[in-house]
Amino acid sequence: MNKTNIYQQRRDALAKQMLSKTGGGIAVISTAPELARNRDSEFPYRHDSDFFYLCGFEEPGATLVLKVTSHGGLETHLFCKPKDPEREIWDGLRLGPEAAPEILGVEFAHSNQTLDQKLSELLADQEAIYIRLAESAEADRRLRHWMKQVRGQARSGINPPSQLHDVETLIHEMRLFKDAHEIDIMRKAAAISARAHVRAMQICKPGMREYQLEAELLHEFRNSGAQSVAYNSIVAGGENSCILHYRAGATELRSGELCLIDAGCELDGYASDITRTFPVNGKFTGPQRALYDITLAAQEAALAMTKPGNTFMQPHEAAVRVLTQGLLDEKLLKLAELGSLENAIESGAYRRFYMHRTSHWLGMDVHDVGSYREPIENPSKEDKPWRILQSGMVITVEPGLYIRPADDIDEAYWNIGIRIEDDAVINNSGCELISRGVPVKADEIEALMKS
Ligand code: GLY
Ligand code: MN
Ligand code: MN
């Protein structure tokens, strides 16, 4: 299927939802704003994921409007920056509204300078408008302006919309299920990231700094065609490995310590998200190895539960059980105090060493969209159950253990922070791990670092 058909199909699917919810209406989805870094220098531009999902257009300054009639007809309008030879010399070529219909497969395209006027026309006599609720003060201001324009025509017999709906919820439910085109890109993104982790492990040696390994990751990402990182890379040596959202800094990587790398590239709008933890000098110490093997066993237990029909929480519960048993075995949790494995889990005692969830959705965004609860129509009737995993969903599986210095902890375990994270595509029978291009077993990591 060609790309414009994919986006057309997604717009059709959104239109269908609008039709069944409110008998049609107007949906307005803008892309992300450009952000100043300082003076006239900007942060690298990244489109809005929902917007991109529906039209595949990467330029800033664009808005997509879907008009769905009560008969189910769909008209797509794209508003984009007009051609401007003078500005294009400085900022790069623009597609422009003249070429957009042919290239993007939308019915109508207009200069973004006509957005306010056109929206006031499009909203006339529409029952429902679908926007992102509370997106920004600017979006609210624009909506007020359009509504005011339409209300101003009341004496001509024109009515403004009377219903406001959140368009995000509808799009995010669609984005939760990846199609073959998306999974194909995600496989490639994960393969690039895995290679970057291999490169970092091979190059790492005591005395290097965290930012030097970050540079190796970036080299592999960009050299492989990935446009960007999917999130700021974590390269954490020694005690930094126990800081969950640490950034690669200037800390020296020291022999005898661990290095935790959580890094993934973004390829063609899709994220990958891999964590590996390895010994800076290429050989795990006894306590490091013990905790590493527990974390890996926890990941394996979680992966065994990562299959269709299970809930989103089942992999997490499986990981917690293995991690907690491991913490008891290593005497980091005291059986004498806790009484039993069950109590160590129930009481949340393990959270001192494992304080995050095992999984999150992965897709266009690293912490991707989609409800973690089953979409039940009338939630007041019962608590919403955790989401049932289904084929086409993509999740990370990332257990960890983080041991900070404390009086009641054997010093041999201090500053051991371990996380092992892979990306799993749920299929009909279980899951496909798409990030295993980098070794995960302790022996294999040691062998790779030795080579
Ligand atoms: N890299 C962010 C996460 O693992 O959730
Ligand atoms: Mn993650
Ligand atoms: Mn991660």
Coordinates of C-alpha atoms and ligand atoms in Angstrom, one line a residue:
M1 CA 0.0 0.0 0.0
N2 CA 1.4 3.4 -0.8
K3 CA 1.9 5.9 2.0
T4 CA -0.9 8.4 1.1
N5 CA -3.3 5.5 1.3
I6 CA -2.2 4.7 4.8
Y7 CA -2.9 8.2 5.9
Q8 CA -6.2 8.3 4.0
Q9 CA -7.3 5.1 5.7
R10 CA -6.5 6.6 9.1
R11 CA -8.5 9.7 8.4
D12 CA -11.4 7.5 7.2
A13 CA -11.2 5.5 10.4
L14 CA -11.3 8.7 12.5
A15 CA -14.2 10.0 10.4
K16 CA -16.1 6.8 11.1
Q17 CA -15.7 7.3 14.8
M18 CA -16.9 10.9 14.6
L19 CA -19.8 9.7 12.6
S20 CA -20.9 7.1 15.1
K21 CA -20.3 9.5 18.1
T22 CA -22.0 12.6 16.9
G23 CA -23.2 12.1 13.3
G24 CA -20.1 13.9 11.9
G25 CA -18.6 17.2 12.7
I26 CA -15.3 19.1 12.2
A27 CA -11.9 17.9 13.6
V28 CA -9.0 20.3 13.9
I29 CA -5.5 19.0 14.6
S30 CA -2.5 21.2 14.4
T31 CA 1.1 20.2 14.3
A32 CA 3.6 21.2 16.9
P33 CA 4.8 24.8 17.2
E34 CA 8.4 25.7 16.5
L35 CA 10.4 26.4 19.7
A36 CA 13.0 29.1 20.1
R37 CA 16.2 27.9 21.7
N38 CA 17.7 31.4 22.0
R39 CA 17.3 34.5 20.0
D40 CA 16.8 33.4 16.4
S41 CA 18.0 29.9 16.9
E42 CA 15.4 27.1 17.2
F43 CA 15.3 23.7 18.8
P44 CA 15.3 20.9 16.1
Y45 CA 11.8 20.8 14.8
R46 CA 9.7 17.7 15.5
H47 CA 6.1 17.4 14.2
D48 CA 3.2 16.5 16.4
S49 CA 2.6 12.8 16.4
D50 CA -1.2 12.9 16.1
F51 CA -1.0 15.3 13.2
F52 CA 1.7 13.3 11.4
Y53 CA -0.2 10.0 12.0
L54 CA -3.1 11.4 9.9
C55 CA -1.2 13.0 7.0
G56 CA 2.5 12.2 7.1
F57 CA 3.4 15.9 6.7
E58 CA 6.5 17.1 8.6
E59 CA 6.5 20.9 8.1
P60 CA 5.8 23.2 10.9
G61 CA 2.9 25.7 10.7
A62 CA 0.3 23.3 9.5
T63 CA -3.2 22.3 10.6
L64 CA -5.4 19.5 9.4
V65 CA -9.2 19.8 9.3
L66 CA -11.5 16.9 8.7
K67 CA -15.1 17.7 7.8
V68 CA -17.4 14.7 8.3
T69 CA -20.9 15.0 7.0
S70 CA -23.9 13.2 8.5
H71 CA -23.9 10.9 5.5
G72 CA -20.3 9.8 6.3
G73 CA -18.7 11.9 3.6
L74 CA -15.2 13.1 4.5
E75 CA -13.4 16.3 3.2
T76 CA -9.8 16.8 4.3
H77 CA -8.4 20.3 4.4
L78 CA -4.7 20.9 5.0
F79 CA -3.5 24.4 6.0
C80 CA 0.2 24.9 5.4
K81 CA 2.8 27.6 5.0
P82 CA 2.4 29.2 1.6
K83 CA 5.3 29.2 -0.9
D84 CA 7.7 32.1 -0.3
P85 CA 10.9 32.1 -2.4
E86 CA 12.5 34.7 -0.1
R87 CA 11.9 32.7 3.1
E88 CA 12.7 29.4 1.5
I89 CA 16.2 30.5 0.7
W90 CA 16.7 30.8 4.5
D91 CA 14.6 28.1 6.0
G92 CA 14.3 25.4 3.3
L93 CA 11.7 24.5 0.7
R94 CA 8.0 24.4 1.6
L95 CA 5.6 22.0 0.0
G96 CA 2.9 24.8 -0.3
P97 CA -0.8 24.4 -0.7
E98 CA -0.7 24.1 -4.5
A99 CA 1.3 20.8 -4.4
A100 CA -0.1 19.4 -1.2
P101 CA -3.2 17.7 -2.5
E102 CA -1.2 15.6 -5.1
I103 CA 1.6 14.8 -2.7
L104 CA -0.3 14.2 0.5
G105 CA -3.6 12.9 -1.0
V106 CA -5.8 15.5 0.8
E107 CA -8.7 17.0 -1.1
F108 CA -8.1 20.6 -0.3
A109 CA -5.0 22.6 0.8
H110 CA -4.8 26.3 1.7
S111 CA -2.3 28.8 3.0
N112 CA -2.2 28.7 6.8
Q113 CA -2.8 32.5 6.6
T114 CA -6.4 31.7 5.7
L115 CA -7.0 29.3 8.7
D116 CA -9.1 31.7 10.8
Q117 CA -11.3 32.7 8.0
K118 CA -11.8 29.2 6.6
L119 CA -12.5 27.7 9.9
S120 CA -15.2 30.2 10.6
E121 CA -16.8 29.0 7.3
L122 CA -16.2 25.3 7.9
L123 CA -17.7 25.5 11.4
A124 CA -21.0 27.1 10.2
D125 CA -24.0 24.9 10.9
Q126 CA -21.8 22.0 12.3
E127 CA -23.1 20.3 15.4
A128 CA -19.8 19.1 16.8
I129 CA -16.2 20.2 16.9
Y130 CA -13.4 17.8 17.8
I131 CA -10.2 19.4 19.1
R132 CA -7.5 18.6 21.7
L133 CA -9.0 19.8 24.9
A134 CA -7.0 22.4 26.8
E135 CA -4.1 22.1 24.3
S136 CA -2.8 25.6 24.8
A137 CA -3.8 29.2 25.4
E138 CA -3.2 29.9 21.8
A139 CA -5.5 27.1 20.6
D140 CA -8.2 28.2 23.0
R141 CA -7.9 31.8 21.7
R142 CA -8.2 30.6 18.1
L143 CA -11.2 28.5 18.9
R144 CA -12.9 31.4 20.6
H145 CA -12.2 33.5 17.6
W146 CA -13.7 31.0 15.2
M147 CA -16.8 30.5 17.4
K148 CA -17.3 34.3 17.7
Q149 CA -17.2 34.6 13.9
V150 CA -19.8 31.9 13.5
R151 CA -22.0 33.2 16.3
G152 CA -21.8 36.6 14.5
Q153 CA -23.8 35.1 11.7
A154 CA -26.7 34.0 13.9
R155 CA -29.1 36.4 12.3
S156 CA -28.4 34.9 8.9
G157 CA -29.7 31.7 10.3
I158 CA -26.3 30.1 10.8
N159 CA -25.7 28.1 14.0
P160 CA -22.3 27.5 15.7
P161 CA -21.3 24.0 17.0
S162 CA -22.9 23.1 20.3
Q163 CA -20.7 20.1 21.2
L164 CA -17.0 20.1 22.0
H165 CA -15.2 16.7 21.9
D166 CA -11.7 15.5 22.5
V167 CA -10.2 14.3 19.3
E168 CA -7.1 12.9 21.0
T169 CA -8.9 10.1 22.7
L170 CA -10.1 8.8 19.3
I171 CA -6.8 9.1 17.6
H172 CA -4.9 7.6 20.5
E173 CA -7.0 4.5 20.6
M174 CA -6.1 4.1 16.9
R175 CA -2.4 4.7 17.5
L176 CA -2.4 2.0 20.2
F177 CA -2.7 -0.6 17.5
K178 CA 0.2 -0.5 15.1
D179 CA -0.3 -1.6 11.5
A180 CA 2.3 -3.5 9.4
H181 CA 3.8 -0.3 8.0
E182 CA 4.4 1.0 11.5
I183 CA 5.8 -2.3 12.9
D184 CA 8.2 -2.4 9.9
I185 CA 9.6 1.0 10.8
M186 CA 9.8 0.1 14.5
R187 CA 11.7 -3.0 13.7
K188 CA 14.2 -0.9 11.8
A189 CA 14.4 1.7 14.5
A190 CA 15.1 -1.0 17.2
A191 CA 17.7 -2.6 15.0
I192 CA 19.6 0.7 14.7
S193 CA 19.4 1.3 18.4
A194 CA 20.6 -2.2 19.2
R195 CA 23.6 -1.6 17.0
A196 CA 24.3 1.6 18.8
H197 CA 24.3 -0.2 22.2
V198 CA 26.7 -2.8 20.7
R199 CA 29.0 0.0 19.6
A200 CA 28.9 1.7 23.0
M201 CA 29.7 -1.6 24.8
Q202 CA 32.6 -2.4 22.4
I203 CA 34.1 1.1 22.8
C204 CA 33.6 1.5 26.5
K205 CA 36.7 1.4 28.7
P206 CA 37.6 2.8 32.1
G207 CA 38.5 6.5 32.0
M208 CA 36.0 7.4 29.3
R209 CA 33.3 9.9 30.1
E210 CA 29.6 9.4 29.8
Y211 CA 29.3 11.9 27.0
Q212 CA 31.8 10.0 24.9
L213 CA 29.6 7.0 24.9
E214 CA 26.6 9.2 24.1
A215 CA 28.6 10.4 21.1
E216 CA 29.0 6.8 19.9
L217 CA 25.3 6.2 20.2
L218 CA 24.5 9.3 18.3
H219 CA 27.0 8.4 15.6
E220 CA 25.3 5.1 15.0
F221 CA 21.8 6.6 15.0
R222 CA 22.6 9.3 12.5
N223 CA 25.0 7.2 10.4
S224 CA 22.1 4.7 10.1
G225 CA 19.7 7.3 8.9
A226 CA 17.7 7.8 12.1
Q227 CA 16.6 11.5 12.2
S228 CA 17.0 11.9 15.9
V229 CA 17.0 10.4 19.4
A230 CA 13.6 9.3 20.6
Y231 CA 14.4 10.8 24.0
N232 CA 17.4 12.2 25.7
S233 CA 20.0 9.4 26.0
I234 CA 20.8 8.1 29.5
V235 CA 24.4 7.1 29.9
A236 CA 24.9 6.6 33.6
G237 CA 28.1 5.5 35.3
G238 CA 28.4 4.2 38.8
E239 CA 26.0 5.9 41.3
N240 CA 24.3 7.7 38.4
S241 CA 22.8 4.4 37.3
C242 CA 20.5 4.7 40.3
I243 CA 19.0 7.9 39.0
L244 CA 16.1 6.9 36.8
H245 CA 16.1 10.0 34.5
Y246 CA 19.8 10.7 34.5
R247 CA 21.2 12.3 31.3
A248 CA 24.6 11.5 29.9
G249 CA 26.9 13.8 31.8
A250 CA 30.6 14.3 32.3
T251 CA 31.2 11.6 34.9
E252 CA 34.2 9.4 34.3
L253 CA 33.4 5.7 33.8
R254 CA 35.4 3.8 36.4
S255 CA 36.6 0.2 36.5
G256 CA 34.6 -1.9 38.8
E257 CA 31.4 0.1 38.3
L258 CA 28.4 -0.4 36.0
C259 CA 27.3 1.7 33.1
L260 CA 23.6 1.9 32.4
I261 CA 22.6 3.1 28.9
D262 CA 19.0 3.8 28.1
A263 CA 18.9 5.1 24.6
G264 CA 16.9 4.8 21.4
C265 CA 16.7 6.5 18.1
E266 CA 13.6 7.9 16.3
L267 CA 13.3 6.7 12.7
D268 CA 10.7 8.1 10.4
G269 CA 8.6 9.3 13.3
Y270 CA 8.8 6.1 15.4
A271 CA 10.7 5.5 18.7
S272 CA 12.8 2.7 20.0
D273 CA 13.7 2.3 23.6
I274 CA 16.5 0.0 24.8
T275 CA 18.4 -0.2 28.1
R276 CA 21.5 -2.3 28.7
T277 CA 23.7 -2.3 31.8
F278 CA 27.2 -3.6 31.6
P279 CA 30.5 -3.5 33.6
V280 CA 32.8 -0.6 32.6
N281 CA 35.8 -2.9 32.6
G282 CA 34.0 -5.7 30.8
K283 CA 33.6 -8.1 33.8
F284 CA 30.7 -8.1 36.3
T285 CA 31.6 -8.3 40.0
G286 CA 29.9 -11.0 42.0
P287 CA 27.2 -8.8 43.5
Q288 CA 26.7 -7.0 40.1
R289 CA 26.3 -10.3 38.4
A290 CA 23.9 -11.6 41.0
L291 CA 21.6 -8.6 40.6
Y292 CA 22.0 -8.6 36.8
D293 CA 20.9 -12.2 36.6
I294 CA 17.9 -11.5 38.9
T295 CA 16.9 -8.6 36.7
L296 CA 17.2 -10.7 33.5
A297 CA 15.2 -13.5 35.1
A298 CA 12.5 -10.9 35.9
Q299 CA 12.5 -9.7 32.3
E300 CA 12.1 -13.3 31.1
A301 CA 9.2 -13.9 33.5
A302 CA 7.6 -10.6 32.3
L303 CA 8.1 -11.6 28.6
A304 CA 6.5 -14.9 29.2
M305 CA 3.4 -13.0 30.3
T306 CA 3.6 -10.6 27.3
K307 CA 1.0 -12.2 25.1
P308 CA -2.5 -11.5 23.8
G309 CA -5.3 -12.0 26.4
N310 CA -3.2 -11.1 29.4
T311 CA -3.6 -7.7 31.0
F312 CA -1.1 -4.9 30.7
M313 CA -0.2 -5.5 34.4
Q314 CA 0.5 -9.2 34.2
P315 CA 4.1 -8.8 32.9
H316 CA 4.8 -6.2 35.7
E317 CA 3.4 -8.6 38.4
A318 CA 5.6 -11.4 37.1
A319 CA 8.7 -9.2 37.1
V320 CA 7.9 -7.9 40.6
R321 CA 7.7 -11.5 41.9
V322 CA 11.0 -12.5 40.5
L323 CA 12.8 -9.3 41.6
T324 CA 11.4 -9.5 45.1
Q325 CA 12.4 -13.1 45.5
G326 CA 15.9 -12.1 44.3
L327 CA 16.0 -9.3 46.8
L328 CA 15.2 -11.7 49.5
D329 CA 17.8 -14.2 48.3
E330 CA 20.4 -11.5 48.3
K331 CA 19.3 -10.4 51.8
L332 CA 18.6 -6.9 50.5
L333 CA 15.1 -7.5 51.8
K334 CA 15.0 -9.3 55.1
L335 CA 12.7 -12.4 55.2
A336 CA 12.8 -12.3 59.0
E337 CA 11.2 -8.8 58.9
L338 CA 8.8 -9.4 56.1
G339 CA 7.7 -12.9 56.9
S340 CA 7.1 -14.1 53.3
L341 CA 7.5 -13.4 49.6
E342 CA 3.8 -12.5 49.4
N343 CA 4.1 -9.9 52.2
A344 CA 7.2 -8.4 50.6
I345 CA 5.2 -7.9 47.5
E346 CA 1.9 -6.9 49.1
S347 CA 3.6 -4.4 51.5
G348 CA 5.4 -2.8 48.6
A349 CA 8.8 -3.4 50.4
Y350 CA 10.4 -4.1 47.0
R351 CA 9.7 -0.5 45.8
R352 CA 12.7 0.7 47.7
F353 CA 14.7 -1.0 45.0
Y354 CA 12.2 -1.2 42.1
M355 CA 10.1 2.0 41.9
H356 CA 8.9 2.1 38.3
R357 CA 6.5 0.0 36.2
T358 CA 7.8 -2.7 33.9
S359 CA 6.2 -1.5 30.7
H360 CA 4.7 1.4 28.7
W361 CA 3.3 1.6 25.2
L362 CA 5.8 2.4 22.5
G363 CA 5.1 4.0 19.2
M364 CA 5.5 7.4 17.6
D365 CA 6.2 8.7 21.1
V366 CA 8.5 6.8 23.5
H367 CA 5.9 6.8 26.2
D368 CA 3.2 6.3 23.6
V369 CA -0.4 7.1 23.8
G370 CA -3.4 4.9 24.4
S371 CA -5.4 4.1 27.5
Y372 CA -3.9 1.6 29.9
R373 CA -7.4 0.7 30.9
E374 CA -10.0 -1.1 28.9
P375 CA -12.2 1.4 27.1
I376 CA -15.6 0.7 28.8
E377 CA -18.4 3.0 27.8
N378 CA -19.9 3.6 31.2
P379 CA -17.0 3.6 33.7
S380 CA -19.3 4.4 36.7
K381 CA -20.6 0.9 36.6
E382 CA -17.4 -0.8 37.6
D383 CA -13.7 0.0 37.9
K384 CA -12.1 0.0 34.5
P385 CA -9.9 -3.2 34.2
W386 CA -6.4 -3.0 33.0
R387 CA -6.0 -3.1 29.3
I388 CA -6.0 -6.5 27.7
L389 CA -2.9 -7.0 25.5
Q390 CA -3.8 -7.5 21.8
S391 CA -1.9 -8.2 18.6
G392 CA -0.5 -5.0 17.2
M393 CA 0.2 -3.3 20.5
V394 CA 3.9 -2.5 21.2
I395 CA 5.3 -2.4 24.8
T396 CA 8.6 -2.1 26.5
V397 CA 9.6 -4.7 29.1
E398 CA 12.1 -3.0 31.4
P399 CA 12.6 -4.4 35.0
G400 CA 15.4 -2.9 37.1
L401 CA 17.0 -2.8 40.5
Y402 CA 18.5 0.3 42.0
I403 CA 20.5 0.0 45.2
R404 CA 21.5 3.2 46.8
P405 CA 24.0 3.4 49.7
A406 CA 22.3 2.9 53.1
D407 CA 23.4 1.7 56.5
D408 CA 21.3 -1.4 56.3
I409 CA 22.7 -2.4 52.9
D410 CA 25.9 -4.4 52.4
E411 CA 28.4 -2.0 50.8
A412 CA 29.2 -4.5 48.1
Y413 CA 25.8 -3.6 46.6
W414 CA 26.0 0.1 46.8
N415 CA 25.4 2.1 43.6
I416 CA 24.4 -0.9 41.6
G417 CA 21.7 0.3 39.2
I418 CA 20.5 -2.2 36.6
R419 CA 17.8 -2.0 34.0
I420 CA 17.2 -4.3 31.1
E421 CA 14.8 -3.0 28.5
D422 CA 13.5 -4.5 25.3
D423 CA 10.7 -3.6 22.8
A424 CA 8.0 -6.2 22.3
V425 CA 5.4 -6.3 19.5
I426 CA 2.4 -8.4 20.6
N427 CA 1.4 -10.9 18.0
N428 CA -1.2 -13.7 17.8
S429 CA 0.6 -16.1 20.1
G430 CA 3.0 -14.0 22.2
C431 CA 5.4 -11.3 21.4
E432 CA 8.2 -10.5 19.0
L433 CA 11.3 -8.9 20.6
I434 CA 12.5 -6.4 18.1
S435 CA 15.5 -5.0 20.1
R436 CA 17.6 -8.1 20.6
G437 CA 20.3 -7.1 18.1
V438 CA 22.3 -6.3 21.3
P439 CA 23.2 -9.1 23.7
V440 CA 21.4 -9.3 27.0
K441 CA 22.9 -12.3 28.8
A442 CA 25.7 -11.4 31.1
D443 CA 28.1 -13.9 29.5
E444 CA 27.3 -12.6 26.1
I445 CA 27.9 -9.0 27.1
E446 CA 31.2 -9.9 28.6
A447 CA 32.2 -11.8 25.5
L448 CA 31.2 -8.9 23.3
M449 CA 33.2 -6.4 25.4
K450 CA 36.2 -8.7 25.3
S451 CA 36.2 -9.0 21.5
Ligands
GLY1 N1 13.6 5.8 28.1 C1 12.5 6.0 28.9 C2 11.9 4.8 29.4 O1 12.5 3.8 29.4 O2 10.8 4.8 29.8
MN2 MN 11.0 2.6 28.4
MN3 MN 14.2 3.4 28.2

